[in-house]
CSV table of C-alpha atoms and ligand atoms in Angstrom, one decimal:
chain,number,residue,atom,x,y,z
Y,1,UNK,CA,66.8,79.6,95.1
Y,2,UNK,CA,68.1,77.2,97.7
Y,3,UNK,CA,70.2,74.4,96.7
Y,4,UNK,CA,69.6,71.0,95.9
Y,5,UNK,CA,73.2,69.8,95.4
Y,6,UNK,CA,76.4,71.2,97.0
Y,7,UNK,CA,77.9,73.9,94.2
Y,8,UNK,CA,80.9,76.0,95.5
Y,9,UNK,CA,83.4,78.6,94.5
Y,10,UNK,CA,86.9,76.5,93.8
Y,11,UNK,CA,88.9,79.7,92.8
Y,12,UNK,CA,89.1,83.1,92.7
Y,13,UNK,CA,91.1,85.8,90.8
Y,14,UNK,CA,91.4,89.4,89.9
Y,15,UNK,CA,92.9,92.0,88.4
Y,16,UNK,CA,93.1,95.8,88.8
Y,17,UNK,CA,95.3,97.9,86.3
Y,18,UNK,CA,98.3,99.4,87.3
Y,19,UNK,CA,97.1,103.3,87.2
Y,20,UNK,CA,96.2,104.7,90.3
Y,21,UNK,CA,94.3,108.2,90.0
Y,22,UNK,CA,93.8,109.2,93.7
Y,23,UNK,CA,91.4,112.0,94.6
Y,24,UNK,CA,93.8,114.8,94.4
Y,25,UNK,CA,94.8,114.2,90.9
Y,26,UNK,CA,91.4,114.3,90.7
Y,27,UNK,CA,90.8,117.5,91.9
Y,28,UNK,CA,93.2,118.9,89.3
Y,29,UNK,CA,90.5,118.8,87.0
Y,30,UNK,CA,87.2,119.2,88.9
Y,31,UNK,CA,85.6,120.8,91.5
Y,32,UNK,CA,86.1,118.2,94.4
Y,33,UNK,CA,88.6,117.4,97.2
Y,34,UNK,CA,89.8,114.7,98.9
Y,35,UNK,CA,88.4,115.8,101.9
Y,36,UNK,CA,85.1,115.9,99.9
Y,37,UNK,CA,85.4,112.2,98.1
Y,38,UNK,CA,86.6,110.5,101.2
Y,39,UNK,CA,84.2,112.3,103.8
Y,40,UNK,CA,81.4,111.5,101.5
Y,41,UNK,CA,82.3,107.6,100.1
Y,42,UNK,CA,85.7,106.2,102.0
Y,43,UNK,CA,87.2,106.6,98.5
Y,44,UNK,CA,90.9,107.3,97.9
Y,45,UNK,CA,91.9,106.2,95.3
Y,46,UNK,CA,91.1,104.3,92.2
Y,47,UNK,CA,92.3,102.0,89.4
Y,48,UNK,CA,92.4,103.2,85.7
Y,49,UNK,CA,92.8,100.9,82.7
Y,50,UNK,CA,94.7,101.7,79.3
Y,51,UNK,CA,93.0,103.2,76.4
Y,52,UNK,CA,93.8,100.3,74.6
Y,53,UNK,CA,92.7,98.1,77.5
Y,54,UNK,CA,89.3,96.7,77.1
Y,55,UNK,CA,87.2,94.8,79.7
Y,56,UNK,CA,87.7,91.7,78.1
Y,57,UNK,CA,91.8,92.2,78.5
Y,58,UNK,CA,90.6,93.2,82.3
Y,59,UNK,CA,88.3,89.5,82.4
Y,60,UNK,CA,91.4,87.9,81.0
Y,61,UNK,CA,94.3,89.1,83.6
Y,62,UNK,CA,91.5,88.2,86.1
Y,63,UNK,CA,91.0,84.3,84.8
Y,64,UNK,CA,95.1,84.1,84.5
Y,65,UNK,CA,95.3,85.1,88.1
Y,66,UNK,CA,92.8,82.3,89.1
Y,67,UNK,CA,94.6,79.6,87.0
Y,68,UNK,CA,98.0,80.9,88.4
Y,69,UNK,CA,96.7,80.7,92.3
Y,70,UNK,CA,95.0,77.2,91.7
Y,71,UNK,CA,95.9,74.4,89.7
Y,72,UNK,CA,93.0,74.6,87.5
Y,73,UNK,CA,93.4,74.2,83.9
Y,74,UNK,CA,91.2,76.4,81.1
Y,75,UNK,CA,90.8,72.9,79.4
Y,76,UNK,CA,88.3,72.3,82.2
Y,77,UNK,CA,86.1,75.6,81.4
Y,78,UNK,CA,82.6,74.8,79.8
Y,79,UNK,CA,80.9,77.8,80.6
Y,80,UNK,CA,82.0,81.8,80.5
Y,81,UNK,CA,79.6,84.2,81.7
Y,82,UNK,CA,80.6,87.8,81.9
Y,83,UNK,CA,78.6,90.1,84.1
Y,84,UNK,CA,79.4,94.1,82.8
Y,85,UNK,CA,78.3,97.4,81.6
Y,86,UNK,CA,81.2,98.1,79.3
Y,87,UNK,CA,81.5,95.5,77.1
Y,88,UNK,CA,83.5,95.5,74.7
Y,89,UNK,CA,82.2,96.7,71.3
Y,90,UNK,CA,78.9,97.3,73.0
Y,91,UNK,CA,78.5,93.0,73.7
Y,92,UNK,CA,78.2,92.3,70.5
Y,93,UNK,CA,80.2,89.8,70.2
Y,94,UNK,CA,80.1,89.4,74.0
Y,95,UNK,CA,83.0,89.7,76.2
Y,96,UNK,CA,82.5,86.3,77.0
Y,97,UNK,CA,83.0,85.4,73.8
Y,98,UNK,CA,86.1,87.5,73.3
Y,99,UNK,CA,87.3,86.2,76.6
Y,100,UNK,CA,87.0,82.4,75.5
Y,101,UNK,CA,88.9,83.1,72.5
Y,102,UNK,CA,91.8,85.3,74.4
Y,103,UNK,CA,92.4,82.4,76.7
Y,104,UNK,CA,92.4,79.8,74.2
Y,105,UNK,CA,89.4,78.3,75.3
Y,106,UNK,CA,87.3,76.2,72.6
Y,107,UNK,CA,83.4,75.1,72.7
Y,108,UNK,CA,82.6,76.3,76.1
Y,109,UNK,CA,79.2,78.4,76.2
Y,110,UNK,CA,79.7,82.0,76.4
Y,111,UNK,CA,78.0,85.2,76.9
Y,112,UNK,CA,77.3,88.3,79.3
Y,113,UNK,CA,74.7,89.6,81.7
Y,114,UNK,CA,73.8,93.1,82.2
Y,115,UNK,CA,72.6,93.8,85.8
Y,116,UNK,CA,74.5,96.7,86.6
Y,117,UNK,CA,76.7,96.7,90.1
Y,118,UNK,CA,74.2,93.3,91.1
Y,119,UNK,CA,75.6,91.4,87.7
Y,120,UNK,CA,78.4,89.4,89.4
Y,121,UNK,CA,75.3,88.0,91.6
Y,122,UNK,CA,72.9,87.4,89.0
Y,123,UNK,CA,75.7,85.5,86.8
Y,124,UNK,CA,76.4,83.2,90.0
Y,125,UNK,CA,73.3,82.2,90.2
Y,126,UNK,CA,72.3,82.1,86.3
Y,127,UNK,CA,76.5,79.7,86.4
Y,128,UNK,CA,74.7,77.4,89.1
Y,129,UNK,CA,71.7,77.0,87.6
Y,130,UNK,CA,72.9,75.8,84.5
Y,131,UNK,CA,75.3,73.4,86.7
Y,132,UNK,CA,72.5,72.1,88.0
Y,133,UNK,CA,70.4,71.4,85.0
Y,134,UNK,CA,73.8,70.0,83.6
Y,135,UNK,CA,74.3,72.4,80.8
Y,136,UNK,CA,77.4,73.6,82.3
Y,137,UNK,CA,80.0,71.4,84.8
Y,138,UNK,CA,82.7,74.2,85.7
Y,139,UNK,CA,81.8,77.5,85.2
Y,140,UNK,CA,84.3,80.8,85.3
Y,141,UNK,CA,81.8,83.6,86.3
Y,142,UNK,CA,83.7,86.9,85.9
Y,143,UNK,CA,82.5,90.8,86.8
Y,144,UNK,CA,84.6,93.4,84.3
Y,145,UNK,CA,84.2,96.7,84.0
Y,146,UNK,CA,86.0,99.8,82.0
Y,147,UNK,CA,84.0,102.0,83.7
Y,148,UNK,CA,86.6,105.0,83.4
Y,149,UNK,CA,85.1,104.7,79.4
Y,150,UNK,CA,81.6,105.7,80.3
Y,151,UNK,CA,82.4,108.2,83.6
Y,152,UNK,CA,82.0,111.7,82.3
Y,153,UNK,CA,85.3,113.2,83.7
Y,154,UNK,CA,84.2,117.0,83.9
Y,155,UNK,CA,81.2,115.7,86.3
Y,156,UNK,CA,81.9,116.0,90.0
Y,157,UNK,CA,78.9,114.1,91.3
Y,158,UNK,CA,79.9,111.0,89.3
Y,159,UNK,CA,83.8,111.3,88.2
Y,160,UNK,CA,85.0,110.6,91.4
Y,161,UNK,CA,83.1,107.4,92.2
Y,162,UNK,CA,84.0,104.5,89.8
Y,163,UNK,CA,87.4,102.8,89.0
Y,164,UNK,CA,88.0,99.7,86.6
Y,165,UNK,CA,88.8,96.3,87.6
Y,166,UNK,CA,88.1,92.5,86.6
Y,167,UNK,CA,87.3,89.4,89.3
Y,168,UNK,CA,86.2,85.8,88.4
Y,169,UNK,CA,85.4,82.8,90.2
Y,170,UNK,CA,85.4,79.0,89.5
Y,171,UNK,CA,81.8,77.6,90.0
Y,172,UNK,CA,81.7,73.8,89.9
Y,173,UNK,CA,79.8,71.1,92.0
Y,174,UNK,CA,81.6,69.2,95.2
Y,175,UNK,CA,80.5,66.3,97.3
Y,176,UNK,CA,81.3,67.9,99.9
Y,177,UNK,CA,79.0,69.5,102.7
Y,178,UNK,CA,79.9,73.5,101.4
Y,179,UNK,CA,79.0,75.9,98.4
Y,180,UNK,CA,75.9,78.5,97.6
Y,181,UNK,CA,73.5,77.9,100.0
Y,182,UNK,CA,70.5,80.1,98.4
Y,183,UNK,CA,70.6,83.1,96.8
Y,184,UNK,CA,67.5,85.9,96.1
Y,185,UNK,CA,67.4,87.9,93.2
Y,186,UNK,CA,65.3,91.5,93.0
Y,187,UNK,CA,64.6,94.4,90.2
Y,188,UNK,CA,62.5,97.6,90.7
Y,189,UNK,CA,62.7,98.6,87.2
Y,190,UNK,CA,61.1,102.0,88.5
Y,191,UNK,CA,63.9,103.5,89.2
Y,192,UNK,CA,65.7,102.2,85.9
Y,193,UNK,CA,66.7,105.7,85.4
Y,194,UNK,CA,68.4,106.8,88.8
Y,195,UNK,CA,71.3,105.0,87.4
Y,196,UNK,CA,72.2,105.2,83.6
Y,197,UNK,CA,74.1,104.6,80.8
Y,198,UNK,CA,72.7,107.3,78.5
Y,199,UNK,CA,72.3,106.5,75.0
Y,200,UNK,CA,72.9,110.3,73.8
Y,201,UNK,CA,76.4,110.9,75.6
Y,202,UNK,CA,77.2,107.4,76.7
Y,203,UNK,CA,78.2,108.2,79.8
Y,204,UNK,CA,77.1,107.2,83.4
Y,205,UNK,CA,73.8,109.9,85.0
Y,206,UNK,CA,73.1,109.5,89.0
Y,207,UNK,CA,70.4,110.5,91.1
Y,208,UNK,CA,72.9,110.0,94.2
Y,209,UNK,CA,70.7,110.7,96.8
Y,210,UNK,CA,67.7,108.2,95.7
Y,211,UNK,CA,69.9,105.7,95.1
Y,212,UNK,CA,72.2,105.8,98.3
Y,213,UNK,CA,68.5,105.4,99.9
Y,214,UNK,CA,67.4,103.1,97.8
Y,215,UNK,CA,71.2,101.1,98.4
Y,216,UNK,CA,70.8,100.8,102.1
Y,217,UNK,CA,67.6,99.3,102.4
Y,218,UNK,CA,68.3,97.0,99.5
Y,219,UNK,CA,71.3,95.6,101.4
Y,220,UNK,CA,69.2,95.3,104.8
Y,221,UNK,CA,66.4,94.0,103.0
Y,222,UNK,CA,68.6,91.2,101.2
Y,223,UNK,CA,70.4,90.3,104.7
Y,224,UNK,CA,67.3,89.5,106.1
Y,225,UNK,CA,65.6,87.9,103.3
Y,226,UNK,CA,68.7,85.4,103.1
Y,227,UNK,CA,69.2,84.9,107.1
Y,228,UNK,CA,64.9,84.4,107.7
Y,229,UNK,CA,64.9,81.9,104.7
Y,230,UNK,CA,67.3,79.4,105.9
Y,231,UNK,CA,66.7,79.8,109.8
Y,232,UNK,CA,69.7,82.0,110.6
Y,233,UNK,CA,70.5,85.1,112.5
Y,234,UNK,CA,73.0,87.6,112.1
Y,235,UNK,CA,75.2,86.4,114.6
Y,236,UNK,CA,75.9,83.1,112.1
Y,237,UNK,CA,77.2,84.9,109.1
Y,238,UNK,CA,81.3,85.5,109.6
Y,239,UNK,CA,81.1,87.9,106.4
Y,240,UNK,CA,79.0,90.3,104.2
Y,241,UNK,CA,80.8,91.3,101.1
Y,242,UNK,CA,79.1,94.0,99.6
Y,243,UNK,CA,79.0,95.6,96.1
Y,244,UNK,CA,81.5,98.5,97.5
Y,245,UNK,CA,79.7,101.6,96.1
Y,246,UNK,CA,80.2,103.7,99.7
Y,247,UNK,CA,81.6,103.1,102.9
Y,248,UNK,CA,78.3,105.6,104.7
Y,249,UNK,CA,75.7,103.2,102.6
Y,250,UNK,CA,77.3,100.7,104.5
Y,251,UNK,CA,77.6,102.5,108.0
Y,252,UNK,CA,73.6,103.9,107.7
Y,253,UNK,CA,72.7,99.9,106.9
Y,254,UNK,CA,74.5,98.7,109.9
Y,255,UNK,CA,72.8,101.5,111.8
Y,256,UNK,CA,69.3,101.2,110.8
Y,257,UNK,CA,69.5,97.2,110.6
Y,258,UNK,CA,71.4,96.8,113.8
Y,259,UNK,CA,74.4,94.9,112.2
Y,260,UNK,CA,78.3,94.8,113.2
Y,261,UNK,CA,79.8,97.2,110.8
Y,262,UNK,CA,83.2,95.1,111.5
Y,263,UNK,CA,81.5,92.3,109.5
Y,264,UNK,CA,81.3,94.0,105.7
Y,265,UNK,CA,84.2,93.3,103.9
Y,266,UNK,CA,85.1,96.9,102.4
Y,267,UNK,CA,87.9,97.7,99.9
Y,268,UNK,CA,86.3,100.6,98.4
Y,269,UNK,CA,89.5,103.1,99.8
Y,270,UNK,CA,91.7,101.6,97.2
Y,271,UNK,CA,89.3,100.7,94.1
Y,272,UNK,CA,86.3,102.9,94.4
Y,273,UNK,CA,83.2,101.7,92.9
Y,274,UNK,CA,84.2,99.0,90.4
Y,275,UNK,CA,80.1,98.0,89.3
Y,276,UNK,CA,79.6,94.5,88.8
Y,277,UNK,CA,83.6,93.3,89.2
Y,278,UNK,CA,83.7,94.7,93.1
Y,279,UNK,CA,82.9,91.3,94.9
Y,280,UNK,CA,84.8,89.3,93.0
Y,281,UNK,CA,87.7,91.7,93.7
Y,282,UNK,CA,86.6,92.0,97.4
Y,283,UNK,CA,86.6,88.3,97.7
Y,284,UNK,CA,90.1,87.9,95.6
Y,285,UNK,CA,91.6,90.0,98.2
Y,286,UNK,CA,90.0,88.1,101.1
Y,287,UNK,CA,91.1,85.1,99.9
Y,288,UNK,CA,94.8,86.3,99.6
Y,289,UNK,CA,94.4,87.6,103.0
Y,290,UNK,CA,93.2,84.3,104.5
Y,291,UNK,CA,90.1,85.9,105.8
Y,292,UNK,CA,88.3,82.6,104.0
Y,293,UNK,CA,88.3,79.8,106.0
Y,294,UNK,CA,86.3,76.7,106.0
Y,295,UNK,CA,82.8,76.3,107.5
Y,296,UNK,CA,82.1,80.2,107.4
Y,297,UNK,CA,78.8,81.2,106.7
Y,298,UNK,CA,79.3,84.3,103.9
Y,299,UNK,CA,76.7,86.7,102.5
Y,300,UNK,CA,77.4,88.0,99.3
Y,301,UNK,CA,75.2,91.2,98.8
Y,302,UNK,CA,74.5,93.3,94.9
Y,303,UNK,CA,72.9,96.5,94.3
Y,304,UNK,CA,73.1,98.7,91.5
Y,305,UNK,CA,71.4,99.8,88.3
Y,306,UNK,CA,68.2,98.5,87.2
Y,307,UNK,CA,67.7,99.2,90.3
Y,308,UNK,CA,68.5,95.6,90.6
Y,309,UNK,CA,69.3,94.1,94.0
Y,310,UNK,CA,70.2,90.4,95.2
Y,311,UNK,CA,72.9,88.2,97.3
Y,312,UNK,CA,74.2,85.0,98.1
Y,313,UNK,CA,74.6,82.5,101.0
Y,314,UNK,CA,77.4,80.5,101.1
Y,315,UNK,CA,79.2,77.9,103.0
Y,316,UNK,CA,82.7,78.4,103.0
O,401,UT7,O1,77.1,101.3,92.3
O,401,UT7,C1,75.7,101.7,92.2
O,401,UT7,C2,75.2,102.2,93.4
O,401,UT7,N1,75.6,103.6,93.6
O,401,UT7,C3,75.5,104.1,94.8
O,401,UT7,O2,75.2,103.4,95.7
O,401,UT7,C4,75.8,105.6,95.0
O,401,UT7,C5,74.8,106.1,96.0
O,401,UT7,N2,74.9,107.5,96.3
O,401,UT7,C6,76.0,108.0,97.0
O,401,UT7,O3,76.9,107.3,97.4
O,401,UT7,C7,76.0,109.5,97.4
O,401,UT7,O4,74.7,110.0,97.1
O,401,UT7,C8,77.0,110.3,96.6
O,401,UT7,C9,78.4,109.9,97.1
O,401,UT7,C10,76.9,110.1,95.1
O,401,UT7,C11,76.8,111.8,96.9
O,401,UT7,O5,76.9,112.1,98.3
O,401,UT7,P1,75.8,113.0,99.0
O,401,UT7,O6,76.2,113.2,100.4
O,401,UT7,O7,74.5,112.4,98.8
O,401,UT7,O8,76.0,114.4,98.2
O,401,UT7,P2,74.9,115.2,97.4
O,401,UT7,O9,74.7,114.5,96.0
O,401,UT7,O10,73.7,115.4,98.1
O,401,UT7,O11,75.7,116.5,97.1
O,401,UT7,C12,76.0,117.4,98.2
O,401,UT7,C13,76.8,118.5,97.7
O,401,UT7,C14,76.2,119.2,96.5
O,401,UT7,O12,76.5,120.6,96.5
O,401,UT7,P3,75.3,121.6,96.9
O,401,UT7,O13,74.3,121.3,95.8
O,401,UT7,O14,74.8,121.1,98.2
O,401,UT7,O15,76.0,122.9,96.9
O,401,UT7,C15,77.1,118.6,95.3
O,401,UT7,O16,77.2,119.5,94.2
O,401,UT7,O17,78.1,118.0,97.3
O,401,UT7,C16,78.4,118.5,96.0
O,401,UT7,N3,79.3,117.5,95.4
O,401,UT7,C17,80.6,117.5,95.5
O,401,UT7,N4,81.5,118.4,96.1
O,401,UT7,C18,82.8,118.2,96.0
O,401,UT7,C19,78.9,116.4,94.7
O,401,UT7,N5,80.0,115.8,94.3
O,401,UT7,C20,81.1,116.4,94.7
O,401,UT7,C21,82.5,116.3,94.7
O,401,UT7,N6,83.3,117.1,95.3
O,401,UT7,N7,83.0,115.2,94.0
């Protein structure tokens, strides 16, 4: 939806835990390499939360590094939306809720989405509607996941891929000319089962190849749905931050839709595939790293289970 009124991202923070598993402790218990996981993803390494860590404790080191980096106060918050796929005790209560009341935040309306690795850009969008319609004024949209929880560690094709991590960003309006320019939301609920959370052993199933196919035209498809819509080309956007699921999804995209490789933001090397918290994470990092500056056109792009798919424009 494009925007009637200027909505924009005032903060950002993350968080990653403090373990690092890197592919060759991996390999001390499966079948794999790190010739084999960083050949076939650009993974090297990835974050790995305590046992008695849950994604809420992740949301919540994320929304204390955005209060410490701006001078934003959590009196401010009305709205909490957590996008994840590990909620704590299954999201019911949801994070959100568990969130508000770990950082001491009364009254504010809380709750999650599910939309697999796309859920940090389906809560943007479901944080500026409801700024629009007034139902919400400053909104902390977080992606958290404890994905290490629900990876089954004796499977090669899936252990390698996912690490944990929490990112959140400040949504609020400005009067000035910047902020969420439109965004474009997509499910094709026919391949709900590539990618799943099975109910009988809880842990994560992949049809790799059929989603890797299904990731890189998803991303293309979003780019030029996004650009065509508002009357830009390529060559306007400064960044595309990606859901960072693999480096060669990202390479065959750029191929196949002609685009600068140099332009995707990737951090996938450190974190691995982090679901719905990676962009907040990515643009955390890019933040800290001063590749944000003003008057940059930004493409936020989501794809993951559902198979769900969508991304942002924004103004920097
Ligand atoms: O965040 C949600 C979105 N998720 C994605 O976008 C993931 C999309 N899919 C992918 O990124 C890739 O399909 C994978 C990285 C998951 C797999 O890469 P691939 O090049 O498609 O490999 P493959 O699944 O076709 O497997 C090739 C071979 C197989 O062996 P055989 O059957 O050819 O003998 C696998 O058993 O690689 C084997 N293999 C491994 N070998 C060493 C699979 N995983 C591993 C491993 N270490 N960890």
């Amino acid at each position: 939806m494009k925007s009637p009124q200027p909505i924009y991202i005032s903060a950002i923070g993350c968080y990653v835990p403090t373990k690092i598993v890197s592919n060759n402790d991996l390999a001390q218990s499966v079948d794999t390499s790190d010739e084999w996981i960083h050949s076939h993803t650009g993974i090297r390494e990835r974050r790995i939360a305590k046992p008695e860590e849950q994604c809420s404790d992740l949301a919540v080191n994320a929304a204390l590094d955005l209060f410490a980096k701006s001078n934003r106060k959590r009196e401010e918050i009305d709205g909490i939306i957590v996008a994840t796929a590990t909620a704590d005790h299954y999201g019911f209560p949801s994070t959100a809720c568990i969130v508000a009341e770990k950082l001491g935040i009364k009254g504010a309306a809380a709750f999650d989405i599910g939309a697999g690795c796309t859920g940090f850009i389906y809560a943007l969008e479901i944080a500026r509607g409801m700024i629009m319609s007034g139902s919400m004024t400053k909104a902390l949209v977080f992606g958290s996941e404890k994905l290490s929880e629900v990876v089954n560690w004796k499977d090669r094709n899936t252990c390698v891929l996912f690490g944990d991590g929490a990112g959140c960003v400040l949504l609020e309006r400005t009067e000035e000319p910047k902020g969420i320019i439109d965004s474009t939301l997509h499910a094709e609920g026919a391949g709900s089962l590539a990618l799943a959370i099975t109910k009988d052993t809880k842990t994560i199933t992949m049809e790799g190849r059929a989603v890797y196919a299904f990731a890189v035209r998803a991303i293309g498809d979003t780019v030029l749905e996004l650009l065509t819509r508002n009357d830009l080309t390529i060559e306007d956007i400064t960044w595309i931050v990606p859901h960072q699921a693999n480096h060669r999804i990202i390479a065959a995209c750029s191929k196949r839709y002609g685009f600068d490789p140099t332009m995707f933001y990737l951090n996938i090397e450190r974190y691995a595939n982090t679901s719905a918290a990676s962009i907040p994470i990515a643009l955390a990092e890019m933040e800290e790293g001063g590749l944000l500056k003003s008057g940059q056109k930004i493409l936020f792009v989501g794809f993951g289970a559902g198979l769900t798919y969508g991304g942002t424009l924004i103004q920097w």
